[in-house]
XYZ file of C-alpha atoms in Angstrom:
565
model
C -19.133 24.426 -26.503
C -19.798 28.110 -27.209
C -23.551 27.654 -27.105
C -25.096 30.996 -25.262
C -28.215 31.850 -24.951
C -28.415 35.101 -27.100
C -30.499 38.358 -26.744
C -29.105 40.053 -30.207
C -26.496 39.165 -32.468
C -23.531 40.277 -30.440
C -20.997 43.013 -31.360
C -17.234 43.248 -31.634
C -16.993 40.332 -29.609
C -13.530 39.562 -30.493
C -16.731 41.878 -31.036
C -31.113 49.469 -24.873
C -33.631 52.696 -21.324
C -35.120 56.229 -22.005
C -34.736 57.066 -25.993
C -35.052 59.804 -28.456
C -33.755 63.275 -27.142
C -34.221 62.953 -22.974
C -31.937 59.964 -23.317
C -28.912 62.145 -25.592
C -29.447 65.058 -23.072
C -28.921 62.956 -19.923
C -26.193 61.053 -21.693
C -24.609 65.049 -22.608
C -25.502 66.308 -18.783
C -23.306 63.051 -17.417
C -20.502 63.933 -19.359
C -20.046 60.345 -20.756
C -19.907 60.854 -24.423
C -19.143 64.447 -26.625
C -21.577 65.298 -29.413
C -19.835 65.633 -32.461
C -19.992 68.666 -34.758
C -19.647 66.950 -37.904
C -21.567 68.445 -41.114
C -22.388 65.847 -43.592
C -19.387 67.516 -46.128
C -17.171 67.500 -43.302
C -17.702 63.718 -42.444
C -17.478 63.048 -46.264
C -13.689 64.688 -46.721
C -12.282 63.695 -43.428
C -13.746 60.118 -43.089
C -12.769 58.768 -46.586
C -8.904 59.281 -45.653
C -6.806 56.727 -44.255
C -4.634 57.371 -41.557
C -1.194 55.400 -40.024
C -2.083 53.283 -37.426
C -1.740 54.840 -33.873
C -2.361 54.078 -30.032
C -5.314 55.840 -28.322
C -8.808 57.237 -28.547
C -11.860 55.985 -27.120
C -14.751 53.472 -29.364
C -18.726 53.694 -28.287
C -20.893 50.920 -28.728
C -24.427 49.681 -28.119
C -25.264 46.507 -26.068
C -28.847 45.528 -25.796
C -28.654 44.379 -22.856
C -26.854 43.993 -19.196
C -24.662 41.734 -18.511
C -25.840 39.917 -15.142
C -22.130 38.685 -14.347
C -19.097 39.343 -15.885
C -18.541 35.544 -15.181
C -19.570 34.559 -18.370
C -19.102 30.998 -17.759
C -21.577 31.184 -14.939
C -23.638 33.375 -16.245
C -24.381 31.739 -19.296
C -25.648 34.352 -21.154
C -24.363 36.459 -24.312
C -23.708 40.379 -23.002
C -21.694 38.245 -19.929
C -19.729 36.461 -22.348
C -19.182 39.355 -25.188
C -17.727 41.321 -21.978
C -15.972 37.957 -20.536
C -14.522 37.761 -23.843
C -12.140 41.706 -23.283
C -10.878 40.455 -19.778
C -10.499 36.886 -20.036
C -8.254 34.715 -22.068
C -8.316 31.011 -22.811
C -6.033 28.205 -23.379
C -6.636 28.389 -27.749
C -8.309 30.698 -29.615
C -9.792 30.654 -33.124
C -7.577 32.368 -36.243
C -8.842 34.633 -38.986
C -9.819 31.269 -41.110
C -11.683 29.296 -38.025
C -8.492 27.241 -36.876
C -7.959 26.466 -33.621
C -4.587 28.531 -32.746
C -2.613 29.116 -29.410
C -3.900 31.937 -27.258
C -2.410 31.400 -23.481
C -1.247 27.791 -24.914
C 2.204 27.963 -26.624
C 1.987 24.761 -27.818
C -0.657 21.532 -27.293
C -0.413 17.481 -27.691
C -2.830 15.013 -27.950
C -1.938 11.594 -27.463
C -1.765 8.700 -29.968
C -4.697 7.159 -28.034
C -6.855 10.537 -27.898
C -7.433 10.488 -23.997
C -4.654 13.128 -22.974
C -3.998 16.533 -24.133
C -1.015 18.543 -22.343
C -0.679 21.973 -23.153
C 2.284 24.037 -22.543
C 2.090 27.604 -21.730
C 3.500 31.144 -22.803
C 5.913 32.205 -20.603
C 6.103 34.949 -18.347
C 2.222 35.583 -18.513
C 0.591 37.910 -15.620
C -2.755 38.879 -14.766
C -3.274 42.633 -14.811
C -2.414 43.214 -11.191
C 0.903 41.610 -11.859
C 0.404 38.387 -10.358
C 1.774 35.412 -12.450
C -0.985 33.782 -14.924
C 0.246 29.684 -14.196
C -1.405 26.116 -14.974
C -2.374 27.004 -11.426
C -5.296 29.302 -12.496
C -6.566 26.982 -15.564
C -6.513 24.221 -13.140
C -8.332 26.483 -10.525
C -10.977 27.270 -12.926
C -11.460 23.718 -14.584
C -12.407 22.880 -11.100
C -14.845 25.617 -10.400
C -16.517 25.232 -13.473
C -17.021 21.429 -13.229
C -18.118 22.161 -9.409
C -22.031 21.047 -9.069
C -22.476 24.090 -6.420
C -21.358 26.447 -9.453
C -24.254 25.503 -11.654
C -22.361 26.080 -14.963
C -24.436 25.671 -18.183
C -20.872 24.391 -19.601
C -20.130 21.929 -16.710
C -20.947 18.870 -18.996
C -18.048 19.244 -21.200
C -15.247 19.424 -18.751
C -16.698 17.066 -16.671
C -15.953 14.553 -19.080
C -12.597 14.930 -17.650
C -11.333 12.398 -15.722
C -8.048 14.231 -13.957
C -6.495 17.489 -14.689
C -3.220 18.451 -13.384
C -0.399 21.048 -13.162
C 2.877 19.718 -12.938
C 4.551 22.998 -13.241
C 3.497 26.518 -14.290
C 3.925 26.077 -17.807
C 2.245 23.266 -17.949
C -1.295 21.683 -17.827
C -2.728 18.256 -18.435
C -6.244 16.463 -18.825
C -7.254 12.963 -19.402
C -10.429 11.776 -20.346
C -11.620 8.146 -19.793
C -12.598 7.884 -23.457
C -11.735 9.937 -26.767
C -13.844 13.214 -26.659
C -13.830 14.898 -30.300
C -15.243 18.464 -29.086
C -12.296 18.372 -26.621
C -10.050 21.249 -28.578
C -12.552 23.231 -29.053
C -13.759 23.360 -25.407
C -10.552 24.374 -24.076
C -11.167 27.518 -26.617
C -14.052 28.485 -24.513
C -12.956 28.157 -21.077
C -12.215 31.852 -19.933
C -9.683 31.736 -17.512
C -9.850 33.001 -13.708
C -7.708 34.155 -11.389
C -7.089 31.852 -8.457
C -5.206 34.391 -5.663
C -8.642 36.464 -6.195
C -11.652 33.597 -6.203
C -10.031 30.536 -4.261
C -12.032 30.592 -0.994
C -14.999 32.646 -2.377
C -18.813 31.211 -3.294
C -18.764 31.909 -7.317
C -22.394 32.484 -7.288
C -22.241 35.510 -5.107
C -18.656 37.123 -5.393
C -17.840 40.564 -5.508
C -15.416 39.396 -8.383
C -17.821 39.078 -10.231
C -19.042 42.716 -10.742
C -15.112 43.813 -10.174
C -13.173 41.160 -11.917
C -9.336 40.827 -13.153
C -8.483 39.203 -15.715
C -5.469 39.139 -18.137
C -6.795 40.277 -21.769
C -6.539 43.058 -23.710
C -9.111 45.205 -21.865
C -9.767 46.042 -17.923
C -13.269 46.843 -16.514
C -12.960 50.495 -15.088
C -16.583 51.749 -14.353
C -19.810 49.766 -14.718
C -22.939 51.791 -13.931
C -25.947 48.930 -14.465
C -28.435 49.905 -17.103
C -26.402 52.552 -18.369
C -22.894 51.523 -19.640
C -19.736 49.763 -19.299
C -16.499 51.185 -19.401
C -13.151 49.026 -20.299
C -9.607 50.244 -20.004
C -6.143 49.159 -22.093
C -5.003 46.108 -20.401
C -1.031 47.588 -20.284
C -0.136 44.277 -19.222
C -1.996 41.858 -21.560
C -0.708 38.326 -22.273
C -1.224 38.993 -26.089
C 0.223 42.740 -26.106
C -1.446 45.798 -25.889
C -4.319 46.830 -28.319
C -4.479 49.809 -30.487
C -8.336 51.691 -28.614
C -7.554 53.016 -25.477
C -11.178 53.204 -23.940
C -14.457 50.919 -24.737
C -17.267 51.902 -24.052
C -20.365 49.783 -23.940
C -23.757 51.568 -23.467
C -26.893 49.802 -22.650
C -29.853 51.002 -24.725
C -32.385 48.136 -25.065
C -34.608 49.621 -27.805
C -32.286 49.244 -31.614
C -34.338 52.654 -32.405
C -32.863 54.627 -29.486
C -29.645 52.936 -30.533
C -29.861 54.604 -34.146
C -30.963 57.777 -33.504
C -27.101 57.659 -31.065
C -25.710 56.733 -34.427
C -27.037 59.004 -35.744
C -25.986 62.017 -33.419
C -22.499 60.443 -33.789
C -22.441 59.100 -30.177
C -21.791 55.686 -30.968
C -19.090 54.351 -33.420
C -21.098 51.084 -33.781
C -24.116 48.688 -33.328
C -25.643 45.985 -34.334
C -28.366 46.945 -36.884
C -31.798 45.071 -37.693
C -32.572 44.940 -41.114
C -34.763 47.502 -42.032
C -32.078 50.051 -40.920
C -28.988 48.148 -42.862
C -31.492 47.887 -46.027
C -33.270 51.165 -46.106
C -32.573 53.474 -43.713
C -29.115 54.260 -43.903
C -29.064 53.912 -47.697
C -31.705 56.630 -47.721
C -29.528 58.992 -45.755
C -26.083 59.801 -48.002
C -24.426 62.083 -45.105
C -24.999 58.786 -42.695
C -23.598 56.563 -45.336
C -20.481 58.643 -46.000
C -19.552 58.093 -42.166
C -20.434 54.584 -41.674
C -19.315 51.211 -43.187
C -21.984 48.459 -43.150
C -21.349 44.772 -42.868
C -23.298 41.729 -43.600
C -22.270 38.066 -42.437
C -24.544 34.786 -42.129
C -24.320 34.235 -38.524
C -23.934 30.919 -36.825
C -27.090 31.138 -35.144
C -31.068 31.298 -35.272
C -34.370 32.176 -34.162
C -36.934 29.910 -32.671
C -40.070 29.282 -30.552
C -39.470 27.436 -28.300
C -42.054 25.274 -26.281
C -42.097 23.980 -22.367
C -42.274 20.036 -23.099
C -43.090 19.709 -19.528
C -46.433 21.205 -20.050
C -49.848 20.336 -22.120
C -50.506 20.553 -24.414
C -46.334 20.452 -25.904
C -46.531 17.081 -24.611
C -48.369 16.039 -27.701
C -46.531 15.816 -30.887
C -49.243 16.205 -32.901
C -49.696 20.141 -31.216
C -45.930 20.752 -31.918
C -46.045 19.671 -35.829
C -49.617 21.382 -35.296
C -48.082 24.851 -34.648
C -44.787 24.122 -37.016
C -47.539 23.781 -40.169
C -49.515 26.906 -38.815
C -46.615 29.365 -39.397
C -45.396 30.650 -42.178
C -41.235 30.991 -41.827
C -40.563 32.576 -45.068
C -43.441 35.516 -44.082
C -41.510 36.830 -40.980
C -38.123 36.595 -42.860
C -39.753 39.040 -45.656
C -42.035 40.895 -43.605
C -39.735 41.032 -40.466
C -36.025 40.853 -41.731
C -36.473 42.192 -45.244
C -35.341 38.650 -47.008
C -32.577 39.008 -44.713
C -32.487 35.446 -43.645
C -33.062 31.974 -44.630
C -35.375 29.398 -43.306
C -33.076 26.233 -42.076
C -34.537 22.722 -40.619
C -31.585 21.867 -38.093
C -29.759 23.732 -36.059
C -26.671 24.030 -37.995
C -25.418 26.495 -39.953
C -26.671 26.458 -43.565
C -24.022 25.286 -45.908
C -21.475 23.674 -43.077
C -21.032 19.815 -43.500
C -23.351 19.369 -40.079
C -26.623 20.701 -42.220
C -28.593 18.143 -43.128
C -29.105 18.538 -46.389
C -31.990 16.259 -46.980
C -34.431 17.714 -44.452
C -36.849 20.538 -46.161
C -38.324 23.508 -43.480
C -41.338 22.964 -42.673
C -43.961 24.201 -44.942
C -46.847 26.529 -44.455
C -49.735 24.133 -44.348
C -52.827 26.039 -42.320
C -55.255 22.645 -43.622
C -52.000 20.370 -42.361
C -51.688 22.208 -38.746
C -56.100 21.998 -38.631
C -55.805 18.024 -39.022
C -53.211 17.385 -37.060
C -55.191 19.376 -33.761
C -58.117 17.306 -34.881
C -56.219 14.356 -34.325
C -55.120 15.509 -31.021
C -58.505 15.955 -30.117
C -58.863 19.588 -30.072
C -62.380 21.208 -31.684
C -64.171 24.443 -31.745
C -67.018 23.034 -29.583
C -68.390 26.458 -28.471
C -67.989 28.495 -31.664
C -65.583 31.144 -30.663
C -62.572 30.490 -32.640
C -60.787 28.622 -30.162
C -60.194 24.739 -30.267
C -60.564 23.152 -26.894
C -60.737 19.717 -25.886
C -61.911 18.193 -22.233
C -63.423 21.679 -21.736
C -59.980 23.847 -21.703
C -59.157 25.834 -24.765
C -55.589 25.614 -26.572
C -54.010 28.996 -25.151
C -50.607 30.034 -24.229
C -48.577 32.996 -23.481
C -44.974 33.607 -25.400
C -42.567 35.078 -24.185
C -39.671 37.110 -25.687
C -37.286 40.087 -24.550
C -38.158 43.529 -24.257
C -36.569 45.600 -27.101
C -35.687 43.434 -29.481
C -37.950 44.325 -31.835
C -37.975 41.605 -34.624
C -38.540 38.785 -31.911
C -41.814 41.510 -31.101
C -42.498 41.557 -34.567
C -42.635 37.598 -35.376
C -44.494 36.706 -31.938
C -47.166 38.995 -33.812
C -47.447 37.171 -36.645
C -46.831 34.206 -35.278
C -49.871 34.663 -32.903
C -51.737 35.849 -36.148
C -51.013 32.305 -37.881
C -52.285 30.538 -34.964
C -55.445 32.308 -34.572
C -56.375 31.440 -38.011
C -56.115 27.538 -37.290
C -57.816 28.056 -33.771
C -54.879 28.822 -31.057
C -54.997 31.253 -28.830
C -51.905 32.893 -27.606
C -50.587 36.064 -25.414
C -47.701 37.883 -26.027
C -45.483 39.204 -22.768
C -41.772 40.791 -23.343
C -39.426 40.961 -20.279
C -36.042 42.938 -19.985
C -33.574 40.124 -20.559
C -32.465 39.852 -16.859
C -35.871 39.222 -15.891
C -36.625 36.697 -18.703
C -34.236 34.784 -17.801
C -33.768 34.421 -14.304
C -37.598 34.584 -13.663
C -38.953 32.234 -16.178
C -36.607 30.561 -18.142
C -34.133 28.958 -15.238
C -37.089 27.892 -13.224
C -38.748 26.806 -16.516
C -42.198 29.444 -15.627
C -43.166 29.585 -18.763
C -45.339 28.279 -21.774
C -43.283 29.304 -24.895
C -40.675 31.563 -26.066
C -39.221 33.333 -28.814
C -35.131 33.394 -28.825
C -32.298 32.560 -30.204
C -29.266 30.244 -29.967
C -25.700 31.367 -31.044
C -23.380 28.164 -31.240
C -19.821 27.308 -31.648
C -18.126 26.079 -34.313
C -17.997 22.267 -33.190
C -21.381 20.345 -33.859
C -21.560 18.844 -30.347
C -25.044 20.094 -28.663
C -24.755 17.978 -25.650
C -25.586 21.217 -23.478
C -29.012 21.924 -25.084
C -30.280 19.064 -26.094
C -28.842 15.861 -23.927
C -31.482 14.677 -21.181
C -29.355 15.295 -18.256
C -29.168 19.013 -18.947
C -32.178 20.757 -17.400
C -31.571 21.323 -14.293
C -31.992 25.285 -13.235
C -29.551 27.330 -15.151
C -28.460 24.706 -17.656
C -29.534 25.291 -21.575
C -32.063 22.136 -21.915
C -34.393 24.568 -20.266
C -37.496 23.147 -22.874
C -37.239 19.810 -20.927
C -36.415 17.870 -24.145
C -36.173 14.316 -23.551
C -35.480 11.837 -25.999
C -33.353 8.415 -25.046
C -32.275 8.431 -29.271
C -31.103 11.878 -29.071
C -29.132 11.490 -25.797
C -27.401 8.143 -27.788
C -26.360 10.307 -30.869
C -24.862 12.967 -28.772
C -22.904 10.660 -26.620
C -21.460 9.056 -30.338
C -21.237 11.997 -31.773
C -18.520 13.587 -28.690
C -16.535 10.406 -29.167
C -16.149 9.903 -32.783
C -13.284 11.383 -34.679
C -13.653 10.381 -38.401
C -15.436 13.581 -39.761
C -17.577 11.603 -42.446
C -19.042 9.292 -39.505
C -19.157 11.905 -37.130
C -21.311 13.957 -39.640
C -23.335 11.148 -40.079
C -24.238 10.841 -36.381
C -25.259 14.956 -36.344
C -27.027 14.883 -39.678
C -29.096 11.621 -37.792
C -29.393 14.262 -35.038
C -31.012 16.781 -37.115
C -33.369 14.635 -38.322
C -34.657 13.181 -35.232
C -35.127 16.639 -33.734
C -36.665 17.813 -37.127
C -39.542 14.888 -36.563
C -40.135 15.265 -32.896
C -40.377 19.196 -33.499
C -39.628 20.326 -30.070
C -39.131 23.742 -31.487
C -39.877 25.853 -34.614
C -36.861 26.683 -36.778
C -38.006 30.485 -37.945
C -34.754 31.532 -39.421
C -30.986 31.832 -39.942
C -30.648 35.539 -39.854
C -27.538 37.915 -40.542
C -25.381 39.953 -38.629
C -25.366 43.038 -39.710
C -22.998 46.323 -38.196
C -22.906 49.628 -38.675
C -19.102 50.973 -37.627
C -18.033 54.274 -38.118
C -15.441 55.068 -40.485
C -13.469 56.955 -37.902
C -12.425 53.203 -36.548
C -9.473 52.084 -38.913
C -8.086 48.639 -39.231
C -11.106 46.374 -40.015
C -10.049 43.678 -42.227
C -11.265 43.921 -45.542
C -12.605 41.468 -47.005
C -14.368 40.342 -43.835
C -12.630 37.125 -42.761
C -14.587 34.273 -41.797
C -14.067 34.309 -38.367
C -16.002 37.873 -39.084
C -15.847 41.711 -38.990
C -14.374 41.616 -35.116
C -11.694 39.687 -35.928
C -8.652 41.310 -34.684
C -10.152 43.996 -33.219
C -7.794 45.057 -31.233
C -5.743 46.213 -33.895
C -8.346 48.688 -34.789
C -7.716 52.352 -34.398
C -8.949 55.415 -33.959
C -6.809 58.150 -36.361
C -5.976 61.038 -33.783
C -7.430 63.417 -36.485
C -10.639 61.368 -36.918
C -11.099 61.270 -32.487
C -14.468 63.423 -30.995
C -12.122 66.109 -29.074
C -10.336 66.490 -32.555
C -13.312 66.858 -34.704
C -15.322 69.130 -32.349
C -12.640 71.811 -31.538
C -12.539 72.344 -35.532
């Protein structure tokens, strides 16, 4: 159920603005970060030491972009949810190896029939005002969330639920009318709200939701939009107190502004694109003494993504058209360095729910040519464009301002299309403005994004007919009666061979209707600084956040520290 739309890979969920040196100087001016004096043979002795693990300190890191909520549930979006994911707890939570473990749950039972799961709570858990954390809130927020005036992107799973209840404060209950396999894993998703602050209050337009409380590890102390966000130790947090004192997330849209704060030792970490991980900071041995660099296949991917509710998408033969017309493997060498993979479902490459019989797509310019032909679309004027009934095959994509390998592969993208006779514009929005101004109202022709998914293969939420209404994630308008039937087996089969059978028959419809292009699995790949202590090592597959709030900051190794030597 973790589907989100995503504007980057996100960082240290659980783990860009004005750039080069006007952008450090304001940032010095306002006091909200110290420049560190480190010499390269400084950072090279100090950083290589390890130090006990202690409380304090303050960690810097880079968002790309603003969260519009810190109602991530509502919101929908990935910087809501990263920051949802400090304040907020929920019922289970996901261990080092992917299992589903307790997080506000103590314990949970599903019955022999599959319909009812009761969950029994920690005890004595509080929000951070003190309050009492009960069944009371999860109840409270079950119902807000599956509320049509709420307009959740999630709502579909937990509407499936037939009665929830709360019998005491340690204790919660659903029931579903039928078995629902992604159940579990959906109850790992649902961040958790405070009832005595939202009961009463219209969820789209609540103060909460730029001030919230919640009962995690972190607090929200300052948030100055466009700028940064500033979270505070949680003293009171349901799963103890974590190591960092202060996060701080800045928001610099551009990933080149974002290095050269690396750089200058103003950040302790971001998410890098692959030309930095692969070149850049190898070139640069003082950078590379204070910085460790990770690399994980992500479980998501890159697309373009086309408006089925408009010509010509309408036409399958312009979809497979386009697919043939681009070349995949191109922009993952030209635009991610080989650091990718070309996939043909939207699974994870090497998990059980990846077809492995489909093949990507190939690069077929004479394929793409016939198959526009077909559809009745021909040069008739002589200027490059194909046309047909007098209107030439144009369109504008769309993708977000300042991420600049989306940039990068719209370019070439619109390059391959040229060269089999389509026409196409290229516009980048700031990610607010993409999304609330063209994709929720569906104003648009085609886009370049990406989807980051959960760990359950149920895509009910994207794909499933009855999701496109504004704000929900079936924002292409795909609608196929087949698909919607696999989807609905596929949440209410258990058996893992049959239910992998029903996604893999998933895959493969979607891979012949085409109502997207597949243009990579890409990487995640992190710079962090080597002051931060207490990554895991080897990365675990849950990733490099994992536990990150046993990470520390050595008080030898902290900015004050380093600069008054």
């Amino acid at each position: 159920m973790t589907n989100r739309l995503s504007s980057e890979y996100s960082l240290c969920k659980k783990p860009l603005a004005a750039t080069g040196q006007r952008w450090v100087a304001y940032l010095l001016c306002a006091g909200l970060v110290a420049c560190s004096t480190d010499t390269p043979d400084h950072s090279a002795k100090i950083f290589d030491q390890s130090y006990p693990a202690q409380p304090g300190g303050t960690l810097i890191s880079a968002m790309p972009s603003d969260p519009s909520s810190m109602i991530g549930m509502v919101a929908g979006e990935s910087a809501s949810l990263a920051i949802g994911s400090y304040l907020f707890n929920s019922l289970l939570k996901y261990d080092q190896n992917l299992d589903l473990a307790g997080e506000l749950a103590e314990s949970w039972q599903v019955a022999d029939d599959k319909k009812t799961i009761t969950f029994k709570l920690k005890p004595d858990l509080q929000w951070a005002d003190g309050k009492p954390l009960t069944s009371a809130d999860i109840l409270f927020t079950w119902q807000l969330i599956t509320d049509e005036n709420t307009h959740s992107p999630y709502a579909s799973d937990y509407q499936l639920v037939t009665k929830a209840e709360a019998p005491d404060a340690r204790t919660f209950i659903v029931h579903y009318s039928q078995p629902f396999a992604p159940a579990l894993e959906s109850w790992a998703s649902l961040q958790v709200l405070p009832k005595h602050k939202l009961a009463g209050q219209d969820i789209r337009t609540t103060s909460f939701a730029q001030k919230p409380l919640g009962s995690h590890y972190y607090q929200l102390k300052e948030w100055r939009h466009g700028e940064y966000i500033k979270l505070e130790k949680n003293p009171k947090s349901v799963l103890g107190p974590a190591n960092i004192d202060h996060l701080i997330e800045r928001i610099i849209p551009d990933p080149a502004a974002q290095f050269l704060e690396l750089m200058a030792d103003n950040i302790d970490s971001m998410s890098m694109d692959p030309i930095t991980y692969a070149r850049i900071i190898p070139s640069r041995p003082a950078l590379q003494a204070r910085l460790n660099q990770f690399k994980e296949l992500g479980n998501s991917y890159t697309y373009l993504g086309f408006n089925l509710k408009r010509k010509p998408f309408d036409d399958l033969r312009v979809r497979k058209a386009i697919n043939y017309a681009i070349d995949k493997q191109e922009i993952i060498d030209g635009v991610y360095l080989g650091l990718g993979i070309t996939i043909a479902s939207p699974y994870k490459p090497g998990t059980r729910w990846s077809n492995p019989d489909l093949i990507p797509y190939t690069f077929d310019p004479a394929k793409a040519k016939q198959l526009l032909a077909e559809a009745g679309f021909e040069d008739t004027n002589g200027d490059g464009v194909v046309d047909r009934d007098g209107k030439k095959l144009s369109f504008e994509i769309l993708t977000n301002l300042g991420n600049k390998q989306r940039e990068k592969t719209a370019v070439i993208i619109q390059r391959r299309l040229k060269e089999v006779g389509i026409e196409t514009h290229i516009r980048t929005l700031e990610w607010a403005s993409l999304l609330t101004n063209f994709i929720k109202p569906g104003d648009f022709d085609a886009v370049v994004m990406g989807w980051g998914l959960g760990l359950d293969p149920d895509q009910y939420n994207i794909w499933h007919s009855s999701q496109q209404k504004p704000g929900q994630f079936n924002f292409i308008g795909y609608n196929n009666p087949a698909v919607d039937k696999l989807l609905e087996q596929g949440r209410l089969e258990f058996d893992p061979e049959k239910r992998m059978q029903i996604y893999h028959e998933f895959a493969k419809v979607l891979y012949e209707d085409s109502p997207l292009v597949y243009l990579s699995a890409g990487y995640g790949l992190t710079a962090i600084h080597k002051r931060v202590q207490g990554i895991m090592n080897p990365v675990p597959p849950a990733g490099v956040s994992y536990d990150s709030q046993k990470w520390y900051i050595p008080q030898p190794l902290r900015r004050t520290q380093i600069q008054a030597e």
